[in-house]
Amino acid sequence: MKKDRVNAMNPRPLADLINEIIVKSTILASDKSIIEGLTPRQVHMIKEIANHIYRHGDLAARLGVEPSTLTRTLDPLVKKGFVERNLNPDNRREVLIRLSAKGALILKQIDNKMNEVCTHILEQIPRQYLPQVEQSILLLLNAMKQVEISHGAE
């Protein structure tokens, strides 16, 4: 059944949309981001952690990166006081990752800036189509959250 639904629609526009989001987010740039002093990857990391407490390995798995890569990405955020890394009191072999109070403040700045950018994008769409666009975005978001994508070569 799922295959029939996919065959009814060309997946290329979705791939193009994802690519455009990546390009516009500057996630591939090394130093330009929507927040001064943070790289796009650091902004993404703060957004991902948000109000969660992650075990180090779980966050690495969620992001599809090696734990050592996650450590290198987190180090500057810890040094800036945005992220806290603490031993799990229930299992001292685990490291727990969460935003600090300072990190929560920068998260608000990130959310405000992202809302500003998204509002600007949505202003380009004729008003009568906005409910349809919102419904479609919610459907896509739900679908993306259900799909596991393997990272690396198979």
Short mmCIF file of N, CA and C in Angstrom, two decimals, residues 1-139:
data_model
loop_
_atom_site.label_atom_id
_atom_site.label_comp_id
_atom_site.label_asym_id
_atom_site.label_seq_id
_atom_site.Cartn_x
_atom_site.Cartn_y
_atom_site.Cartn_z
N MET A 1 0.83 -1.20 0.00
CA MET A 1 0.00 0.00 0.00
C MET A 1 0.87 1.26 0.00
N LYS A 2 1.88 1.30 0.88
CA LYS A 2 2.74 2.47 0.95
C LYS A 2 3.44 2.71 -0.38
N LYS A 3 3.90 1.64 -1.03
CA LYS A 3 4.61 1.77 -2.29
C LYS A 3 3.69 2.39 -3.35
N ASP A 4 2.41 2.03 -3.34
CA ASP A 4 1.46 2.60 -4.30
C ASP A 4 1.32 4.11 -4.10
N ARG A 5 1.30 4.56 -2.82
CA ARG A 5 1.19 5.99 -2.55
C ARG A 5 2.42 6.73 -3.05
N VAL A 6 3.59 6.15 -2.85
CA VAL A 6 4.83 6.79 -3.29
C VAL A 6 4.85 6.87 -4.81
N ASN A 7 4.43 5.81 -5.48
CA ASN A 7 4.43 5.80 -6.94
C ASN A 7 3.46 6.82 -7.51
N ALA A 8 2.49 7.28 -6.70
CA ALA A 8 1.53 8.27 -7.17
C ALA A 8 2.11 9.68 -7.13
N MET A 9 3.27 9.84 -6.50
CA MET A 9 3.88 11.16 -6.40
C MET A 9 5.37 11.06 -6.68
N ASN A 10 5.87 12.00 -7.42
CA ASN A 10 7.30 12.09 -7.70
C ASN A 10 8.01 12.57 -6.43
N PRO A 11 8.99 11.83 -5.90
CA PRO A 11 9.67 12.25 -4.67
C PRO A 11 10.66 13.41 -4.89
N ARG A 12 10.93 13.76 -6.13
CA ARG A 12 11.92 14.80 -6.43
C ARG A 12 11.61 16.14 -5.77
N PRO A 13 10.34 16.62 -5.79
CA PRO A 13 10.07 17.91 -5.12
C PRO A 13 10.40 17.89 -3.62
N LEU A 14 10.16 16.76 -2.97
CA LEU A 14 10.52 16.65 -1.55
C LEU A 14 12.03 16.71 -1.38
N ALA A 15 12.76 16.01 -2.23
CA ALA A 15 14.23 16.05 -2.18
C ALA A 15 14.73 17.47 -2.43
N ASP A 16 14.11 18.17 -3.37
CA ASP A 16 14.50 19.54 -3.65
C ASP A 16 14.20 20.45 -2.45
N LEU A 17 13.06 20.23 -1.80
CA LEU A 17 12.71 21.01 -0.61
C LEU A 17 13.72 20.78 0.51
N ILE A 18 14.07 19.54 0.76
CA ILE A 18 15.05 19.23 1.80
C ILE A 18 16.39 19.89 1.47
N ASN A 19 16.80 19.81 0.22
CA ASN A 19 18.05 20.43 -0.19
C ASN A 19 18.00 21.95 0.01
N GLU A 20 16.90 22.57 -0.35
CA GLU A 20 16.76 24.02 -0.20
C GLU A 20 16.80 24.41 1.27
N ILE A 21 16.19 23.61 2.13
CA ILE A 21 16.23 23.88 3.57
C ILE A 21 17.67 23.81 4.07
N ILE A 22 18.40 22.81 3.62
CA ILE A 22 19.81 22.67 4.03
C ILE A 22 20.61 23.87 3.56
N VAL A 23 20.43 24.27 2.31
CA VAL A 23 21.18 25.40 1.77
C VAL A 23 20.82 26.69 2.51
N LYS A 24 19.53 26.95 2.69
CA LYS A 24 19.10 28.19 3.34
C LYS A 24 19.47 28.22 4.82
N SER A 25 19.57 27.06 5.45
CA SER A 25 19.90 27.02 6.87
C SER A 25 21.38 27.29 7.10
N THR A 26 22.17 27.29 6.06
CA THR A 26 23.63 27.44 6.10
C THR A 26 24.29 26.37 6.96
N ILE A 27 23.61 25.24 7.14
CA ILE A 27 24.17 24.16 7.96
C ILE A 27 25.49 23.66 7.39
N LEU A 28 25.69 23.83 6.08
CA LEU A 28 26.93 23.37 5.47
C LEU A 28 28.05 24.41 5.58
N ALA A 29 27.69 25.63 5.92
CA ALA A 29 28.72 26.66 6.10
C ALA A 29 29.43 26.41 7.42
N SER A 30 30.66 26.86 7.49
CA SER A 30 31.41 26.58 8.71
C SER A 30 31.26 27.67 9.76
N ASP A 31 30.93 28.90 9.35
CA ASP A 31 30.95 29.97 10.34
C ASP A 31 29.76 30.92 10.32
N LYS A 32 28.91 30.86 9.33
CA LYS A 32 27.77 31.77 9.25
C LYS A 32 26.53 31.09 9.80
N SER A 33 25.85 31.80 10.68
CA SER A 33 24.63 31.23 11.24
C SER A 33 23.66 32.35 11.58
N ILE A 34 22.47 31.99 11.98
CA ILE A 34 21.44 32.97 12.33
C ILE A 34 21.72 33.64 13.66
N ILE A 35 22.64 33.07 14.44
CA ILE A 35 23.00 33.62 15.75
C ILE A 35 24.49 33.94 15.76
N GLU A 36 24.81 35.19 16.01
CA GLU A 36 26.21 35.65 16.05
C GLU A 36 27.00 34.84 17.08
N GLY A 37 28.16 34.36 16.66
CA GLY A 37 29.04 33.65 17.58
C GLY A 37 28.82 32.15 17.66
N LEU A 38 27.81 31.66 16.96
CA LEU A 38 27.54 30.22 16.93
C LEU A 38 27.59 29.73 15.48
N THR A 39 28.15 28.55 15.27
CA THR A 39 28.13 27.95 13.94
C THR A 39 26.75 27.34 13.70
N PRO A 40 26.41 27.07 12.45
CA PRO A 40 25.13 26.41 12.18
C PRO A 40 25.00 25.08 12.93
N ARG A 41 26.07 24.30 13.02
CA ARG A 41 26.01 23.04 13.75
C ARG A 41 25.73 23.25 15.23
N GLN A 42 26.32 24.30 15.79
CA GLN A 42 26.07 24.58 17.21
C GLN A 42 24.62 25.01 17.43
N VAL A 43 24.08 25.81 16.51
CA VAL A 43 22.67 26.20 16.59
C VAL A 43 21.80 24.95 16.52
N HIS A 44 22.11 24.07 15.58
CA HIS A 44 21.35 22.83 15.44
C HIS A 44 21.44 22.00 16.72
N MET A 45 22.61 21.93 17.32
CA MET A 45 22.80 21.15 18.54
C MET A 45 21.95 21.72 19.68
N ILE A 46 21.95 23.03 19.83
CA ILE A 46 21.14 23.66 20.89
C ILE A 46 19.67 23.39 20.64
N LYS A 47 19.23 23.50 19.39
CA LYS A 47 17.82 23.21 19.05
C LYS A 47 17.48 21.76 19.37
N GLU A 48 18.39 20.85 19.06
CA GLU A 48 18.12 19.43 19.28
C GLU A 48 18.04 19.11 20.78
N ILE A 49 18.95 19.66 21.55
CA ILE A 49 18.93 19.39 22.99
C ILE A 49 17.70 20.02 23.62
N ALA A 50 17.44 21.28 23.28
CA ALA A 50 16.27 22.04 23.77
C ALA A 50 15.99 21.73 25.24
N ASN A 51 14.82 21.22 25.51
CA ASN A 51 14.40 20.96 26.90
C ASN A 51 14.57 19.51 27.30
N HIS A 52 15.39 18.77 26.57
CA HIS A 52 15.60 17.35 26.86
C HIS A 52 16.88 17.15 27.66
N ILE A 53 16.95 16.01 28.29
CA ILE A 53 18.19 15.55 28.89
C ILE A 53 18.55 14.28 28.13
N TYR A 54 19.69 14.30 27.46
CA TYR A 54 20.12 13.17 26.64
C TYR A 54 21.30 12.47 27.29
N ARG A 55 21.33 11.16 27.14
CA ARG A 55 22.57 10.44 27.39
C ARG A 55 23.45 10.70 26.16
N HIS A 56 24.75 10.80 26.38
CA HIS A 56 25.68 11.13 25.30
C HIS A 56 25.49 10.22 24.09
N GLY A 57 25.46 8.92 24.32
CA GLY A 57 25.31 7.96 23.22
C GLY A 57 23.98 8.09 22.49
N ASP A 58 22.91 8.40 23.23
CA ASP A 58 21.59 8.56 22.61
C ASP A 58 21.56 9.78 21.69
N LEU A 59 22.19 10.87 22.15
CA LEU A 59 22.22 12.08 21.31
C LEU A 59 23.06 11.84 20.06
N ALA A 60 24.19 11.16 20.22
CA ALA A 60 25.02 10.84 19.06
C ALA A 60 24.23 10.00 18.06
N ALA A 61 23.51 9.00 18.55
CA ALA A 61 22.71 8.14 17.68
C ALA A 61 21.60 8.94 16.99
N ARG A 62 20.95 9.81 17.73
CA ARG A 62 19.87 10.63 17.17
C ARG A 62 20.39 11.48 16.02
N LEU A 63 21.61 12.01 16.17
CA LEU A 63 22.18 12.89 15.15
C LEU A 63 22.93 12.13 14.07
N GLY A 64 23.12 10.83 14.27
CA GLY A 64 23.81 10.02 13.28
C GLY A 64 25.30 10.31 13.21
N VAL A 65 25.90 10.63 14.37
CA VAL A 65 27.33 10.92 14.42
C VAL A 65 28.00 9.99 15.44
N GLU A 66 29.31 9.87 15.30
CA GLU A 66 30.08 9.10 16.27
C GLU A 66 30.13 9.88 17.59
N PRO A 67 30.19 9.18 18.72
CA PRO A 67 30.28 9.88 20.01
C PRO A 67 31.45 10.87 20.08
N SER A 68 32.57 10.53 19.46
CA SER A 68 33.72 11.46 19.49
C SER A 68 33.42 12.74 18.71
N THR A 69 32.68 12.62 17.62
CA THR A 69 32.28 13.80 16.84
C THR A 69 31.34 14.66 17.67
N LEU A 70 30.42 14.02 18.37
CA LEU A 70 29.50 14.76 19.24
C LEU A 70 30.29 15.51 20.31
N THR A 71 31.27 14.86 20.90
CA THR A 71 32.09 15.50 21.94
C THR A 71 32.76 16.75 21.39
N ARG A 72 33.34 16.66 20.19
CA ARG A 72 34.01 17.82 19.58
C ARG A 72 33.02 18.95 19.28
N THR A 73 31.79 18.59 18.93
CA THR A 73 30.78 19.61 18.65
C THR A 73 30.30 20.25 19.94
N LEU A 74 30.17 19.45 20.99
CA LEU A 74 29.67 19.96 22.27
C LEU A 74 30.70 20.79 23.04
N ASP A 75 31.98 20.47 22.90
CA ASP A 75 33.02 21.13 23.70
C ASP A 75 32.91 22.66 23.70
N PRO A 76 32.81 23.31 22.53
CA PRO A 76 32.71 24.78 22.55
C PRO A 76 31.43 25.27 23.24
N LEU A 77 30.35 24.51 23.12
CA LEU A 77 29.09 24.91 23.76
C LEU A 77 29.19 24.79 25.28
N VAL A 78 29.92 23.79 25.74
CA VAL A 78 30.16 23.64 27.18
C VAL A 78 31.04 24.80 27.66
N LYS A 79 32.10 25.11 26.91
CA LYS A 79 33.00 26.20 27.29
C LYS A 79 32.29 27.54 27.33
N LYS A 80 31.32 27.75 26.43
CA LYS A 80 30.56 29.00 26.41
C LYS A 80 29.47 29.02 27.47
N GLY A 81 29.26 27.89 28.13
CA GLY A 81 28.26 27.84 29.20
C GLY A 81 26.84 27.58 28.72
N PHE A 82 26.66 27.14 27.47
CA PHE A 82 25.33 26.87 26.93
C PHE A 82 24.85 25.45 27.23
N VAL A 83 25.78 24.53 27.36
CA VAL A 83 25.45 23.12 27.56
C VAL A 83 26.18 22.61 28.80
N GLU A 84 25.49 21.75 29.54
CA GLU A 84 26.10 21.10 30.70
C GLU A 84 26.25 19.62 30.41
N ARG A 85 27.40 19.08 30.79
CA ARG A 85 27.66 17.63 30.72
C ARG A 85 27.93 17.17 32.14
N ASN A 86 27.12 16.25 32.62
CA ASN A 86 27.28 15.74 33.98
C ASN A 86 27.17 14.23 33.98
N LEU A 87 27.82 13.62 34.96
CA LEU A 87 27.67 12.18 35.12
C LEU A 87 26.26 11.88 35.60
N ASN A 88 25.71 10.79 35.10
CA ASN A 88 24.40 10.33 35.52
C ASN A 88 24.52 9.81 36.95
N PRO A 89 23.78 10.36 37.91
CA PRO A 89 23.90 9.90 39.30
C PRO A 89 23.46 8.44 39.47
N ASP A 90 22.64 7.95 38.55
CA ASP A 90 22.17 6.56 38.62
C ASP A 90 23.12 5.58 37.94
N ASN A 91 23.98 6.09 37.07
CA ASN A 91 24.93 5.24 36.35
C ASN A 91 26.13 6.11 36.01
N ARG A 92 27.15 6.07 36.81
CA ARG A 92 28.28 6.98 36.69
C ARG A 92 29.11 6.75 35.42
N ARG A 93 28.78 5.74 34.64
CA ARG A 93 29.46 5.54 33.35
C ARG A 93 28.80 6.33 32.23
N GLU A 94 27.62 6.88 32.51
CA GLU A 94 26.88 7.65 31.50
C GLU A 94 27.04 9.15 31.74
N VAL A 95 27.14 9.87 30.62
CA VAL A 95 27.19 11.33 30.67
C VAL A 95 25.83 11.85 30.19
N LEU A 96 25.26 12.76 30.97
CA LEU A 96 23.99 13.39 30.61
C LEU A 96 24.25 14.79 30.06
N ILE A 97 23.53 15.13 29.02
CA ILE A 97 23.70 16.41 28.34
C ILE A 97 22.39 17.17 28.41
N ARG A 98 22.50 18.45 28.80
CA ARG A 98 21.31 19.31 28.85
C ARG A 98 21.75 20.76 28.65
N LEU A 99 20.78 21.60 28.31
CA LEU A 99 21.09 23.03 28.20
C LEU A 99 21.20 23.62 29.60
N SER A 100 22.08 24.58 29.74
CA SER A 100 22.18 25.35 30.98
C SER A 100 21.13 26.46 30.93
N ALA A 101 21.05 27.26 31.98
CA ALA A 101 20.15 28.41 31.97
C ALA A 101 20.56 29.38 30.86
N LYS A 102 21.86 29.57 30.68
CA LYS A 102 22.37 30.42 29.59
C LYS A 102 22.00 29.82 28.23
N GLY A 103 22.05 28.49 28.13
CA GLY A 103 21.67 27.81 26.90
C GLY A 103 20.19 27.98 26.59
N ALA A 104 19.36 27.98 27.64
CA ALA A 104 17.92 28.19 27.44
C ALA A 104 17.65 29.59 26.90
N LEU A 105 18.44 30.56 27.33
CA LEU A 105 18.28 31.93 26.82
C LEU A 105 18.67 32.01 25.34
N ILE A 106 19.76 31.35 24.98
CA ILE A 106 20.18 31.38 23.58
C ILE A 106 19.18 30.59 22.72
N LEU A 107 18.59 29.55 23.29
CA LEU A 107 17.54 28.79 22.57
C LEU A 107 16.37 29.72 22.24
N LYS A 108 15.99 30.59 23.17
CA LYS A 108 14.91 31.56 22.89
C LYS A 108 15.29 32.47 21.74
N GLN A 109 16.55 32.93 21.71
CA GLN A 109 17.01 33.77 20.60
C GLN A 109 16.95 33.01 19.28
N ILE A 110 17.37 31.76 19.31
CA ILE A 110 17.33 30.92 18.10
C ILE A 110 15.90 30.76 17.63
N ASP A 111 14.99 30.43 18.57
CA ASP A 111 13.58 30.24 18.20
C ASP A 111 12.98 31.52 17.63
N ASN A 112 13.30 32.66 18.24
CA ASN A 112 12.78 33.94 17.73
C ASN A 112 13.29 34.21 16.33
N LYS A 113 14.58 33.97 16.10
CA LYS A 113 15.16 34.20 14.77
C LYS A 113 14.55 33.24 13.74
N MET A 114 14.39 31.97 14.13
CA MET A 114 13.79 31.00 13.20
C MET A 114 12.35 31.36 12.89
N ASN A 115 11.60 31.83 13.89
CA ASN A 115 10.22 32.26 13.64
C ASN A 115 10.19 33.45 12.68
N GLU A 116 11.14 34.36 12.82
CA GLU A 116 11.24 35.50 11.93
C GLU A 116 11.51 35.05 10.49
N VAL A 117 12.46 34.14 10.32
CA VAL A 117 12.79 33.62 8.99
C VAL A 117 11.59 32.88 8.39
N CYS A 118 10.97 32.03 9.19
CA CYS A 118 9.82 31.25 8.67
C CYS A 118 8.65 32.16 8.33
N THR A 119 8.43 33.19 9.13
CA THR A 119 7.37 34.15 8.82
C THR A 119 7.64 34.83 7.48
N HIS A 120 8.89 35.19 7.25
CA HIS A 120 9.26 35.82 5.97
C HIS A 120 8.99 34.86 4.80
N ILE A 121 9.30 33.60 4.98
CA ILE A 121 9.04 32.61 3.93
C ILE A 121 7.54 32.47 3.69
N LEU A 122 6.77 32.34 4.78
CA LEU A 122 5.32 32.16 4.66
C LEU A 122 4.63 33.38 4.06
N GLU A 123 5.22 34.55 4.22
CA GLU A 123 4.65 35.76 3.61
C GLU A 123 4.71 35.71 2.09
N GLN A 124 5.51 34.81 1.53
CA GLN A 124 5.62 34.68 0.08
C GLN A 124 4.49 33.82 -0.50
N ILE A 125 3.72 33.20 0.38
CA ILE A 125 2.65 32.30 -0.05
C ILE A 125 1.32 33.04 0.02
N PRO A 126 0.50 32.96 -1.04
CA PRO A 126 -0.81 33.61 -0.99
C PRO A 126 -1.62 33.12 0.22
N ARG A 127 -2.25 34.07 0.88
CA ARG A 127 -2.98 33.82 2.14
C ARG A 127 -3.95 32.63 2.04
N GLN A 128 -4.64 32.49 0.94
CA GLN A 128 -5.66 31.43 0.83
C GLN A 128 -5.04 30.02 0.86
N TYR A 129 -3.75 29.92 0.58
CA TYR A 129 -3.09 28.61 0.58
C TYR A 129 -2.43 28.26 1.92
N LEU A 130 -2.37 29.20 2.84
CA LEU A 130 -1.66 28.96 4.10
C LEU A 130 -2.21 27.77 4.90
N PRO A 131 -3.53 27.61 5.03
CA PRO A 131 -4.00 26.42 5.77
C PRO A 131 -3.57 25.11 5.11
N GLN A 132 -3.61 25.05 3.80
CA GLN A 132 -3.17 23.86 3.06
C GLN A 132 -1.67 23.63 3.26
N VAL A 133 -0.89 24.70 3.21
CA VAL A 133 0.56 24.59 3.39
C VAL A 133 0.85 24.09 4.82
N GLU A 134 0.17 24.66 5.81
CA GLU A 134 0.39 24.23 7.19
C GLU A 134 0.06 22.75 7.37
N GLN A 135 -1.07 22.31 6.81
CA GLN A 135 -1.45 20.91 6.91
C GLN A 135 -0.41 20.02 6.23
N SER A 136 0.08 20.44 5.08
CA SER A 136 1.09 19.66 4.36
C SER A 136 2.40 19.59 5.14
N ILE A 137 2.82 20.71 5.72
CA ILE A 137 4.04 20.72 6.51
C ILE A 137 3.91 19.77 7.70
N LEU A 138 2.77 19.80 8.37
CA LEU A 138 2.56 18.90 9.51
C LEU A 138 2.59 17.44 9.09
N LEU A 139 2.01 17.13 7.93
CA LEU A 139 2.06 15.76 7.41
C LEU A 139 3.50 15.34 7.11
#
